[in-house]
PDB file of N, CA, C and O and ligand atoms in Angstrom:
ATOM      1  N   MET D 526      12.577  -2.811 -12.870  1.00 62.00           N
ATOM      2  CA  MET D 526      11.808  -2.768 -11.631  1.00 62.00           C
ATOM      3  C   MET D 526      10.316  -2.889 -11.955  1.00 62.00           C
ATOM      4  O   MET D 526       9.817  -2.251 -12.873  1.00 62.00           O
ATOM      5  N   ASP D 527       9.621  -3.705 -11.214  1.00 76.00           N
ATOM      6  CA  ASP D 527       8.210  -3.920 -11.444  1.00 76.00           C
ATOM      7  C   ASP D 527       7.423  -3.241 -10.333  1.00 76.00           C
ATOM      8  O   ASP D 527       7.026  -3.859  -9.360  1.00 76.00           O
ATOM      9  N   LYS D 528       7.202  -1.945 -10.478  1.00 91.00           N
ATOM     10  CA  LYS D 528       6.539  -1.191  -9.429  1.00 91.00           C
ATOM     11  C   LYS D 528       5.134  -0.821  -9.881  1.00 91.00           C
ATOM     12  O   LYS D 528       4.959  -0.238 -10.942  1.00 91.00           O
ATOM     13  N   LYS D 529       4.157  -1.167  -9.053  1.00 97.00           N
ATOM     14  CA  LYS D 529       2.780  -0.870  -9.427  1.00 97.00           C
ATOM     15  C   LYS D 529       2.235   0.245  -8.546  1.00 97.00           C
ATOM     16  O   LYS D 529       2.682   0.435  -7.420  1.00 97.00           O
ATOM     17  N   VAL D 530       1.250   0.956  -9.052  1.00 98.00           N
ATOM     18  CA  VAL D 530       0.638   2.031  -8.276  1.00 98.00           C
ATOM     19  C   VAL D 530      -0.866   1.789  -8.153  1.00 98.00           C
ATOM     20  O   VAL D 530      -1.515   1.344  -9.101  1.00 98.00           O
ATOM     21  N   TYR D 531      -1.360   2.020  -6.945  1.00 98.00           N
ATOM     22  CA  TYR D 531      -2.785   1.869  -6.667  1.00 98.00           C
ATOM     23  C   TYR D 531      -3.267   3.191  -6.085  1.00 98.00           C
ATOM     24  O   TYR D 531      -2.761   3.633  -5.045  1.00 98.00           O
ATOM     25  N   LYS D 532      -4.234   3.811  -6.742  1.00 97.00           N
ATOM     26  CA  LYS D 532      -4.638   5.160  -6.355  1.00 97.00           C
ATOM     27  C   LYS D 532      -5.928   5.171  -5.546  1.00 97.00           C
ATOM     28  O   LYS D 532      -6.910   4.537  -5.928  1.00 97.00           O
ATOM     29  N   GLY D 533      -5.892   5.920  -4.440  1.00 96.00           N
ATOM     30  CA  GLY D 533      -7.096   6.185  -3.669  1.00 96.00           C
ATOM     31  C   GLY D 533      -7.397   7.663  -3.764  1.00 96.00           C
ATOM     32  O   GLY D 533      -6.770   8.382  -4.548  1.00 96.00           O
ATOM     33  N   GLU D 534      -8.344   8.115  -2.961  1.00 94.00           N
ATOM     34  CA  GLU D 534      -8.710   9.525  -3.056  1.00 94.00           C
ATOM     35  C   GLU D 534      -7.638  10.429  -2.458  1.00 94.00           C
ATOM     36  O   GLU D 534      -7.413  11.537  -2.932  1.00 94.00           O
ATOM     37  N   GLU D 535      -6.981   9.966  -1.399  1.00 97.00           N
ATOM     38  CA  GLU D 535      -5.995  10.818  -0.730  1.00 97.00           C
ATOM     39  C   GLU D 535      -4.634  10.166  -0.604  1.00 97.00           C
ATOM     40  O   GLU D 535      -3.761  10.681   0.086  1.00 97.00           O
ATOM     41  N   ILE D 536      -4.468   9.026  -1.245  1.00 98.00           N
ATOM     42  CA  ILE D 536      -3.187   8.325  -1.138  1.00 98.00           C
ATOM     43  C   ILE D 536      -2.913   7.538  -2.413  1.00 98.00           C
ATOM     44  O   ILE D 536      -3.851   7.044  -3.062  1.00 98.00           O
ATOM     45  N   GLU D 537      -1.664   7.485  -2.796  1.00 98.00           N
ATOM     46  CA  GLU D 537      -1.235   6.575  -3.852  1.00 98.00           C
ATOM     47  C   GLU D 537      -0.318   5.557  -3.205  1.00 98.00           C
ATOM     48  O   GLU D 537       0.627   5.925  -2.501  1.00 98.00           O
ATOM     49  N   ILE D 538      -0.596   4.288  -3.431  1.00 98.00           N
ATOM     50  CA  ILE D 538       0.200   3.212  -2.849  1.00 98.00           C
ATOM     51  C   ILE D 538       1.054   2.600  -3.949  1.00 98.00           C
ATOM     52  O   ILE D 538       0.555   2.286  -5.036  1.00 98.00           O
ATOM     53  N   TYR D 539       2.333   2.443  -3.660  1.00 98.00           N
ATOM     54  CA  TYR D 539       3.263   1.842  -4.621  1.00 98.00           C
ATOM     55  C   TYR D 539       3.724   0.496  -4.092  1.00 98.00           C
ATOM     56  O   TYR D 539       4.019   0.352  -2.899  1.00 98.00           O
ATOM     57  N   PHE D 540       3.785  -0.473  -4.990  1.00 98.00           N
ATOM     58  CA  PHE D 540       4.222  -1.809  -4.597  1.00 98.00           C
ATOM     59  C   PHE D 540       5.322  -2.286  -5.540  1.00 98.00           C
ATOM     60  O   PHE D 540       5.132  -2.346  -6.756  1.00 98.00           O
ATOM     61  N   ASP D 541       6.462  -2.616  -4.959  1.00 98.00           N
ATOM     62  CA  ASP D 541       7.602  -3.124  -5.725  1.00 98.00           C
ATOM     63  C   ASP D 541       7.742  -4.614  -5.423  1.00 98.00           C
ATOM     64  O   ASP D 541       8.253  -5.012  -4.378  1.00 98.00           O
ATOM     65  N   SER D 542       7.263  -5.437  -6.344  1.00 96.00           N
ATOM     66  CA  SER D 542       7.233  -6.888  -6.098  1.00 96.00           C
ATOM     67  C   SER D 542       8.634  -7.483  -5.924  1.00 96.00           C
ATOM     68  O   SER D 542       8.794  -8.511  -5.261  1.00 96.00           O
ATOM     69  N   GLU D 543       9.641  -6.835  -6.488  1.00 97.00           N
ATOM     70  CA  GLU D 543      11.007  -7.370  -6.354  1.00 97.00           C
ATOM     71  C   GLU D 543      11.534  -7.229  -4.932  1.00 97.00           C
ATOM     72  O   GLU D 543      12.412  -7.970  -4.508  1.00 97.00           O
ATOM     73  N   LYS D 544      11.011  -6.258  -4.184  1.00 97.00           N
ATOM     74  CA  LYS D 544      11.483  -6.050  -2.806  1.00 97.00           C
ATOM     75  C   LYS D 544      10.704  -6.869  -1.781  1.00 97.00           C
ATOM     76  O   LYS D 544      11.163  -7.084  -0.669  1.00 97.00           O
ATOM     77  N   CYS D 545       9.500  -7.304  -2.131  1.00 98.00           N
ATOM     78  CA  CYS D 545       8.617  -7.973  -1.170  1.00 98.00           C
ATOM     79  C   CYS D 545       9.232  -9.284  -0.679  1.00 98.00           C
ATOM     80  O   CYS D 545       9.683 -10.102  -1.474  1.00 98.00           O
ATOM     81  N   ILE D 546       9.240  -9.457   0.644  1.00 98.00           N
ATOM     82  CA  ILE D 546       9.771 -10.693   1.233  1.00 98.00           C
ATOM     83  C   ILE D 546       8.636 -11.587   1.750  1.00 98.00           C
ATOM     84  O   ILE D 546       8.855 -12.530   2.486  1.00 98.00           O
ATOM     85  N   HIS D 547       7.415 -11.250   1.384  1.00 97.00           N
ATOM     86  CA  HIS D 547       6.233 -12.070   1.684  1.00 97.00           C
ATOM     87  C   HIS D 547       6.077 -12.333   3.181  1.00 97.00           C
ATOM     88  O   HIS D 547       5.728 -13.438   3.591  1.00 97.00           O
ATOM     89  N   SER D 548       6.299 -11.310   3.954  1.00 98.00           N
ATOM     90  CA  SER D 548       6.137 -11.431   5.407  1.00 98.00           C
ATOM     91  C   SER D 548       4.670 -11.502   5.787  1.00 98.00           C
ATOM     92  O   SER D 548       4.324 -12.026   6.841  1.00 98.00           O
ATOM     93  N   GLY D 549       3.791 -10.964   4.951  1.00 98.00           N
ATOM     94  CA  GLY D 549       2.361 -10.981   5.243  1.00 98.00           C
ATOM     95  C   GLY D 549       1.897  -9.895   6.198  1.00 98.00           C
ATOM     96  O   GLY D 549       0.725  -9.863   6.572  1.00 98.00           O
ATOM     97  N   VAL D 550       2.783  -9.007   6.583  1.00 98.00           N
ATOM     98  CA  VAL D 550       2.415  -7.940   7.525  1.00 98.00           C
ATOM     99  C   VAL D 550       1.271  -7.095   6.959  1.00 98.00           C
ATOM    100  O   VAL D 550       0.317  -6.759   7.663  1.00 98.00           O
ATOM    101  N   CYS D 551       1.331  -6.788   5.691  1.00 98.00           N
ATOM    102  CA  CYS D 551       0.304  -5.923   5.083  1.00 98.00           C
ATOM    103  C   CYS D 551      -1.061  -6.597   5.106  1.00 98.00           C
ATOM    104  O   CYS D 551      -2.041  -5.995   5.550  1.00 98.00           O
ATOM    105  N   VAL D 552      -1.158  -7.830   4.659  1.00 98.00           N
ATOM    106  CA  VAL D 552      -2.466  -8.494   4.554  1.00 98.00           C
ATOM    107  C   VAL D 552      -3.040  -8.867   5.919  1.00 98.00           C
ATOM    108  O   VAL D 552      -4.245  -8.806   6.125  1.00 98.00           O
ATOM    109  N   LYS D 553      -2.183  -9.213   6.869  1.00 98.00           N
ATOM    110  CA  LYS D 553      -2.680  -9.584   8.203  1.00 98.00           C
ATOM    111  C   LYS D 553      -3.147  -8.357   8.971  1.00 98.00           C
ATOM    112  O   LYS D 553      -4.149  -8.399   9.679  1.00 98.00           O
ATOM    113  N   GLY D 554      -2.437  -7.269   8.842  1.00 98.00           N
ATOM    114  CA  GLY D 554      -2.752  -6.081   9.634  1.00 98.00           C
ATOM    115  C   GLY D 554      -3.865  -5.233   9.064  1.00 98.00           C
ATOM    116  O   GLY D 554      -4.536  -4.513   9.793  1.00 98.00           O
ATOM    117  N   MET D 555      -4.089  -5.281   7.764  1.00 98.00           N
ATOM    118  CA  MET D 555      -5.113  -4.437   7.143  1.00 98.00           C
ATOM    119  C   MET D 555      -5.733  -5.173   5.960  1.00 98.00           C
ATOM    120  O   MET D 555      -5.577  -4.781   4.794  1.00 98.00           O
ATOM    121  N   PRO D 556      -6.482  -6.256   6.256  1.00 98.00           N
ATOM    122  CA  PRO D 556      -7.016  -7.089   5.169  1.00 98.00           C
ATOM    123  C   PRO D 556      -8.038  -6.385   4.294  1.00 98.00           C
ATOM    124  O   PRO D 556      -8.277  -6.815   3.161  1.00 98.00           O
ATOM    125  N   GLU D 557      -8.653  -5.307   4.803  1.00 98.00           N
ATOM    126  CA  GLU D 557      -9.625  -4.596   3.972  1.00 98.00           C
ATOM    127  C   GLU D 557      -8.945  -3.829   2.832  1.00 98.00           C
ATOM    128  O   GLU D 557      -9.567  -3.521   1.823  1.00 98.00           O
ATOM    129  N   VAL D 558      -7.683  -3.542   3.000  1.00 98.00           N
ATOM    130  CA  VAL D 558      -6.932  -2.826   1.953  1.00 98.00           C
ATOM    131  C   VAL D 558      -6.049  -3.795   1.152  1.00 98.00           C
ATOM    132  O   VAL D 558      -5.970  -3.711  -0.074  1.00 98.00           O
ATOM    133  N   PHE D 559      -5.403  -4.713   1.860  1.00 98.00           N
ATOM    134  CA  PHE D 559      -4.475  -5.648   1.206  1.00 98.00           C
ATOM    135  C   PHE D 559      -5.076  -7.052   1.235  1.00 98.00           C
ATOM    136  O   PHE D 559      -5.097  -7.697   2.284  1.00 98.00           O
ATOM    137  N   ASP D 560      -5.605  -7.494   0.111  1.00 98.00           N
ATOM    138  CA  ASP D 560      -6.288  -8.783   0.051  1.00 98.00           C
ATOM    139  C   ASP D 560      -5.843  -9.523  -1.214  1.00 98.00           C
ATOM    140  O   ASP D 560      -6.224  -9.166  -2.341  1.00 98.00           O
ATOM    141  N   LEU D 561      -5.057 -10.561  -1.011  1.00 97.00           N
ATOM    142  CA  LEU D 561      -4.481 -11.288  -2.142  1.00 97.00           C
ATOM    143  C   LEU D 561      -5.524 -12.050  -2.959  1.00 97.00           C
ATOM    144  O   LEU D 561      -5.246 -12.470  -4.077  1.00 97.00           O
ATOM    145  N   SER D 562      -6.735 -12.220  -2.404  1.00 98.00           N
ATOM    146  CA  SER D 562      -7.758 -12.946  -3.151  1.00 98.00           C
ATOM    147  C   SER D 562      -8.500 -12.025  -4.113  1.00 98.00           C
ATOM    148  O   SER D 562      -9.332 -12.480  -4.895  1.00 98.00           O
ATOM    149  N   LYS D 563      -8.205 -10.728  -4.038  1.00 97.00           N
ATOM    150  CA  LYS D 563      -8.894  -9.778  -4.915  1.00 97.00           C
ATOM    151  C   LYS D 563      -7.966  -9.239  -5.987  1.00 97.00           C
ATOM    152  O   LYS D 563      -6.750  -9.255  -5.837  1.00 97.00           O
ATOM    153  N   ARG D 564      -8.550  -8.768  -7.072  1.00 97.00           N
ATOM    154  CA  ARG D 564      -7.804  -8.095  -8.125  1.00 97.00           C
ATOM    155  C   ARG D 564      -8.426  -6.735  -8.362  1.00 97.00           C
ATOM    156  O   ARG D 564      -9.604  -6.684  -8.708  1.00 97.00           O
ATOM    157  N   PRO D 565      -7.718  -5.623  -8.213  1.00 97.00           N
ATOM    158  CA  PRO D 565      -6.347  -5.616  -7.716  1.00 97.00           C
ATOM    159  C   PRO D 565      -6.297  -5.986  -6.230  1.00 97.00           C
ATOM    160  O   PRO D 565      -7.287  -5.836  -5.526  1.00 97.00           O
ATOM    161  N   TRP D 566      -5.153  -6.444  -5.780  1.00 98.00           N
ATOM    162  CA  TRP D 566      -5.041  -6.912  -4.391  1.00 98.00           C
ATOM    163  C   TRP D 566      -4.912  -5.764  -3.400  1.00 98.00           C
ATOM    164  O   TRP D 566      -5.045  -5.962  -2.201  1.00 98.00           O
ATOM    165  N   VAL D 567      -4.650  -4.553  -3.912  1.00 98.00           N
ATOM    166  CA  VAL D 567      -4.572  -3.373  -3.054  1.00 98.00           C
ATOM    167  C   VAL D 567      -5.754  -2.467  -3.371  1.00 98.00           C
ATOM    168  O   VAL D 567      -5.981  -2.109  -4.522  1.00 98.00           O
ATOM    169  N   ASN D 568      -6.544  -2.135  -2.340  1.00 98.00           N
ATOM    170  CA  ASN D 568      -7.666  -1.227  -2.531  1.00 98.00           C
ATOM    171  C   ASN D 568      -7.457  -0.005  -1.641  1.00 98.00           C
ATOM    172  O   ASN D 568      -7.708  -0.051  -0.436  1.00 98.00           O
ATOM    173  N   ALA D 569      -7.006   1.061  -2.237  1.00 98.00           N
ATOM    174  CA  ALA D 569      -6.586   2.249  -1.478  1.00 98.00           C
ATOM    175  C   ALA D 569      -7.743   3.078  -0.957  1.00 98.00           C
ATOM    176  O   ALA D 569      -7.523   4.107  -0.321  1.00 98.00           O
ATOM    177  N   THR D 570      -8.982   2.658  -1.207  1.00 97.00           N
ATOM    178  CA  THR D 570     -10.125   3.446  -0.748  1.00 97.00           C
ATOM    179  C   THR D 570     -10.819   2.819   0.460  1.00 97.00           C
ATOM    180  O   THR D 570     -11.801   3.356   0.955  1.00 97.00           O
ATOM    181  N   GLU D 571     -10.331   1.693   0.939  1.00 96.00           N
ATOM    182  CA  GLU D 571     -11.041   0.955   1.984  1.00 96.00           C
ATOM    183  C   GLU D 571     -10.721   1.385   3.415  1.00 96.00           C
ATOM    184  O   GLU D 571     -11.247   0.826   4.356  1.00 96.00           O
ATOM    185  N   SER D 572      -9.836   2.356   3.587  1.00 97.00           N
ATOM    186  CA  SER D 572      -9.466   2.812   4.922  1.00 97.00           C
ATOM    187  C   SER D 572      -8.957   4.250   4.778  1.00 97.00           C
ATOM    188  O   SER D 572      -8.517   4.652   3.693  1.00 97.00           O
ATOM    189  N   PRO D 573      -9.026   5.056   5.858  1.00 97.00           N
ATOM    190  CA  PRO D 573      -8.508   6.424   5.760  1.00 97.00           C
ATOM    191  C   PRO D 573      -7.032   6.442   5.366  1.00 97.00           C
ATOM    192  O   PRO D 573      -6.253   5.586   5.783  1.00 97.00           O
ATOM    193  N   ALA D 574      -6.674   7.419   4.549  1.00 98.00           N
ATOM    194  CA  ALA D 574      -5.317   7.481   3.996  1.00 98.00           C
ATOM    195  C   ALA D 574      -4.244   7.483   5.085  1.00 98.00           C
ATOM    196  O   ALA D 574      -3.212   6.819   4.944  1.00 98.00           O
ATOM    197  N   ASP D 575      -4.480   8.206   6.190  1.00 97.00           N
ATOM    198  CA  ASP D 575      -3.440   8.268   7.226  1.00 97.00           C
ATOM    199  C   ASP D 575      -3.247   6.922   7.909  1.00 97.00           C
ATOM    200  O   ASP D 575      -2.135   6.553   8.298  1.00 97.00           O
ATOM    201  N   LYS D 576      -4.326   6.157   8.036  1.00 98.00           N
ATOM    202  CA  LYS D 576      -4.201   4.817   8.631  1.00 98.00           C
ATOM    203  C   LYS D 576      -3.458   3.875   7.697  1.00 98.00           C
ATOM    204  O   LYS D 576      -2.632   3.063   8.124  1.00 98.00           O
ATOM    205  N   ILE D 577      -3.769   3.954   6.418  1.00 98.00           N
ATOM    206  CA  ILE D 577      -3.056   3.124   5.438  1.00 98.00           C
ATOM    207  C   ILE D 577      -1.569   3.484   5.454  1.00 98.00           C
ATOM    208  O   ILE D 577      -0.703   2.604   5.465  1.00 98.00           O
ATOM    209  N   ALA D 578      -1.277   4.773   5.498  1.00 98.00           N
ATOM    210  CA  ALA D 578       0.117   5.222   5.500  1.00 98.00           C
ATOM    211  C   ALA D 578       0.865   4.666   6.712  1.00 98.00           C
ATOM    212  O   ALA D 578       1.993   4.174   6.590  1.00 98.00           O
ATOM    213  N   ALA D 579       0.232   4.739   7.883  1.00 98.00           N
ATOM    214  CA  ALA D 579       0.879   4.235   9.104  1.00 98.00           C
ATOM    215  C   ALA D 579       1.127   2.733   9.002  1.00 98.00           C
ATOM    216  O   ALA D 579       2.160   2.231   9.461  1.00 98.00           O
ATOM    217  N   HIS D 580       0.200   2.024   8.374  1.00 98.00           N
ATOM    218  CA  HIS D 580       0.388   0.582   8.232  1.00 98.00           C
ATOM    219  C   HIS D 580       1.493   0.267   7.221  1.00 98.00           C
ATOM    220  O   HIS D 580       2.294  -0.646   7.434  1.00 98.00           O
ATOM    221  N   ILE D 581       1.529   1.012   6.144  1.00 98.00           N
ATOM    222  CA  ILE D 581       2.580   0.795   5.142  1.00 98.00           C
ATOM    223  C   ILE D 581       3.958   1.015   5.764  1.00 98.00           C
ATOM    224  O   ILE D 581       4.930   0.334   5.401  1.00 98.00           O
ATOM    225  N   ASP D 582       4.043   1.925   6.726  1.00 98.00           N
ATOM    226  CA  ASP D 582       5.325   2.158   7.402  1.00 98.00           C
ATOM    227  C   ASP D 582       5.836   0.902   8.122  1.00 98.00           C
ATOM    228  O   ASP D 582       7.007   0.830   8.473  1.00 98.00           O
ATOM    229  N   THR D 583       4.967  -0.066   8.368  1.00 98.00           N
ATOM    230  CA  THR D 583       5.390  -1.293   9.057  1.00 98.00           C
ATOM    231  C   THR D 583       5.857  -2.380   8.091  1.00 98.00           C
ATOM    232  O   THR D 583       6.309  -3.436   8.531  1.00 98.00           O
ATOM    233  N   CYS D 584       5.739  -2.153   6.802  1.00 98.00           N
ATOM    234  CA  CYS D 584       6.229  -3.139   5.816  1.00 98.00           C
ATOM    235  C   CYS D 584       7.742  -3.303   6.007  1.00 98.00           C
ATOM    236  O   CYS D 584       8.491  -2.338   5.887  1.00 98.00           O
ATOM    237  N   PRO D 585       8.199  -4.504   6.328  1.00 98.00           N
ATOM    238  CA  PRO D 585       9.607  -4.696   6.695  1.00 98.00           C
ATOM    239  C   PRO D 585      10.601  -4.606   5.538  1.00 98.00           C
ATOM    240  O   PRO D 585      11.793  -4.399   5.754  1.00 98.00           O
ATOM    241  N   SER D 586      10.126  -4.736   4.325  1.00 98.00           N
ATOM    242  CA  SER D 586      11.059  -4.779   3.190  1.00 98.00           C
ATOM    243  C   SER D 586      11.162  -3.469   2.425  1.00 98.00           C
ATOM    244  O   SER D 586      12.074  -3.285   1.633  1.00 98.00           O
ATOM    245  N   GLY D 587      10.199  -2.582   2.628  1.00 98.00           N
ATOM    246  CA  GLY D 587      10.167  -1.363   1.824  1.00 98.00           C
ATOM    247  C   GLY D 587       9.500  -1.582   0.477  1.00 98.00           C
ATOM    248  O   GLY D 587       9.532  -0.717  -0.388  1.00 98.00           O
ATOM    249  N   ALA D 588       8.873  -2.749   0.298  1.00 98.00           N
ATOM    250  CA  ALA D 588       8.175  -3.013  -0.965  1.00 98.00           C
ATOM    251  C   ALA D 588       6.971  -2.101  -1.139  1.00 98.00           C
ATOM    252  O   ALA D 588       6.629  -1.715  -2.246  1.00 98.00           O
ATOM    253  N   LEU D 589       6.335  -1.771  -0.016  1.00 98.00           N
ATOM    254  CA  LEU D 589       5.193  -0.859  -0.063  1.00 98.00           C
ATOM    255  C   LEU D 589       5.643   0.546   0.319  1.00 98.00           C
ATOM    256  O   LEU D 589       6.306   0.729   1.351  1.00 98.00           O
ATOM    257  N   THR D 590       5.301   1.504  -0.478  1.00 98.00           N
ATOM    258  CA  THR D 590       5.532   2.909  -0.149  1.00 98.00           C
ATOM    259  C   THR D 590       4.274   3.671  -0.564  1.00 98.00           C
ATOM    260  O   THR D 590       3.354   3.096  -1.146  1.00 98.00           O
ATOM    261  N   TYR D 591       4.237   4.946  -0.263  1.00 98.00           N
ATOM    262  CA  TYR D 591       3.021   5.694  -0.563  1.00 98.00           C
ATOM    263  C   TYR D 591       3.312   7.171  -0.718  1.00 98.00           C
ATOM    264  O   TYR D 591       4.380   7.654  -0.318  1.00 98.00           O
ATOM    265  N   LYS D 592       2.346   7.850  -1.281  1.00 97.00           N
ATOM    266  CA  LYS D 592       2.377   9.317  -1.322  1.00 97.00           C
ATOM    267  C   LYS D 592       0.986   9.796  -0.932  1.00 97.00           C
ATOM    268  O   LYS D 592      -0.010   9.342  -1.516  1.00 97.00           O
ATOM    269  N   LEU D 593       0.919  10.661   0.063  1.00 97.00           N
ATOM    270  CA  LEU D 593      -0.365  11.261   0.416  1.00 97.00           C
ATOM    271  C   LEU D 593      -0.632  12.371  -0.593  1.00 97.00           C
ATOM    272  O   LEU D 593       0.185  13.257  -0.794  1.00 97.00           O
ATOM    273  N   THR D 594      -1.774  12.296  -1.242  1.00 95.00           N
ATOM    274  CA  THR D 594      -2.037  13.207  -2.351  1.00 95.00           C
ATOM    275  C   THR D 594      -2.884  14.401  -1.946  1.00 95.00           C
ATOM    276  O   THR D 594      -3.130  15.283  -2.747  1.00 95.00           O
ATOM    277  N   ASN D 595      -3.331  14.419  -0.689  1.00 77.00           N
ATOM    278  CA  ASN D 595      -4.178  15.524  -0.243  1.00 77.00           C
ATOM    279  C   ASN D 595      -3.397  16.568   0.537  1.00 77.00           C
ATOM    280  O   ASN D 595      -3.503  17.749   0.308  1.00 77.00           O
ATOM    281  N   LYS D 596      -2.557  16.080   1.476  1.00 58.00           N
ATOM    282  CA  LYS D 596      -1.845  17.010   2.350  1.00 58.00           C
ATOM    283  C   LYS D 596      -0.350  17.018   2.016  1.00 58.00           C
ATOM    284  O   LYS D 596       0.045  17.279   0.903  1.00 58.00           O
ATOM    285  N   THR D 597       0.461  16.688   3.018  1.00 51.00           N
ATOM    286  CA  THR D 597       1.900  16.701   2.805  1.00 51.00           C
ATOM    287  C   THR D 597       2.349  15.437   2.089  1.00 51.00           C
ATOM    288  O   THR D 597       1.880  14.358   2.406  1.00 51.00           O
ATOM    289  N   ASP D 598       3.217  15.579   1.153  1.00 50.00           N
ATOM    290  CA  ASP D 598       3.736  14.406   0.446  1.00 50.00           C
ATOM    291  C   ASP D 598       4.709  13.639   1.312  1.00 50.00           C
ATOM    292  O   ASP D 598       5.496  14.232   2.030  1.00 50.00           O
ATOM    293  N   LYS D 599       4.646  12.320   1.235  1.00 50.00           N
ATOM    294  CA  LYS D 599       5.607  11.485   1.937  1.00 50.00           C
ATOM    295  C   LYS D 599       5.735  10.177   1.190  1.00 50.00           C
ATOM    296  O   LYS D 599       4.735   9.629   0.746  1.00 50.00           O
ATOM    297  N   GLU D 600       6.933   9.701   1.047  1.00 55.00           N
ATOM    298  CA  GLU D 600       7.119   8.407   0.382  1.00 55.00           C
ATOM    299  C   GLU D 600       7.851   7.449   1.243  1.00 55.00           C
ATOM    300  O   GLU D 600       8.641   7.837   2.066  1.00 55.00           O
TER     301      GLU D 600
HETATM  302  S1  SF4 M 957       4.297  -6.219   4.358  1.00 77.50           S
HETATM  303 FE1  SF4 M 957       5.714  -5.674   2.713  1.00 77.50          FE
HETATM  304  S2  SF4 M 957       7.161  -7.368   2.615  1.00 77.50           S
HETATM  305 FE2  SF4 M 957       5.404  -8.087   3.760  1.00 77.50          FE
HETATM  306  S3  SF4 M 957       4.080  -9.066   2.231  1.00 77.50           S
HETATM  307 FE3  SF4 M 957       3.401  -6.957   2.426  1.00 77.50          FE
HETATM  308  S4  SF4 M 957       4.522  -5.876   0.823  1.00 77.50           S
HETATM  309 FE4  SF4 M 957       5.573  -7.828   1.126  1.00 77.50          FE
END
């Protein structure tokens, strides 16, 4: 499994490239965090952790998951 982790101040974002179906939901809905033209392409500090978490919940494949590192844990 090729799972990467991107750490922000209050959230850790996990990306499993094998699960991604390239729907583009992440980059279209939150381009300040998910930008394929940048390296790394995920920047976990560009938006509040709870907003990023809510957006990750819309990933249709489950390729993106997260853990809130400040309050309650959720994956
Ligand atoms: S929203 Fe999920 S499935 Fe769609 S491109 Fe992003 S990571 Fe891949």
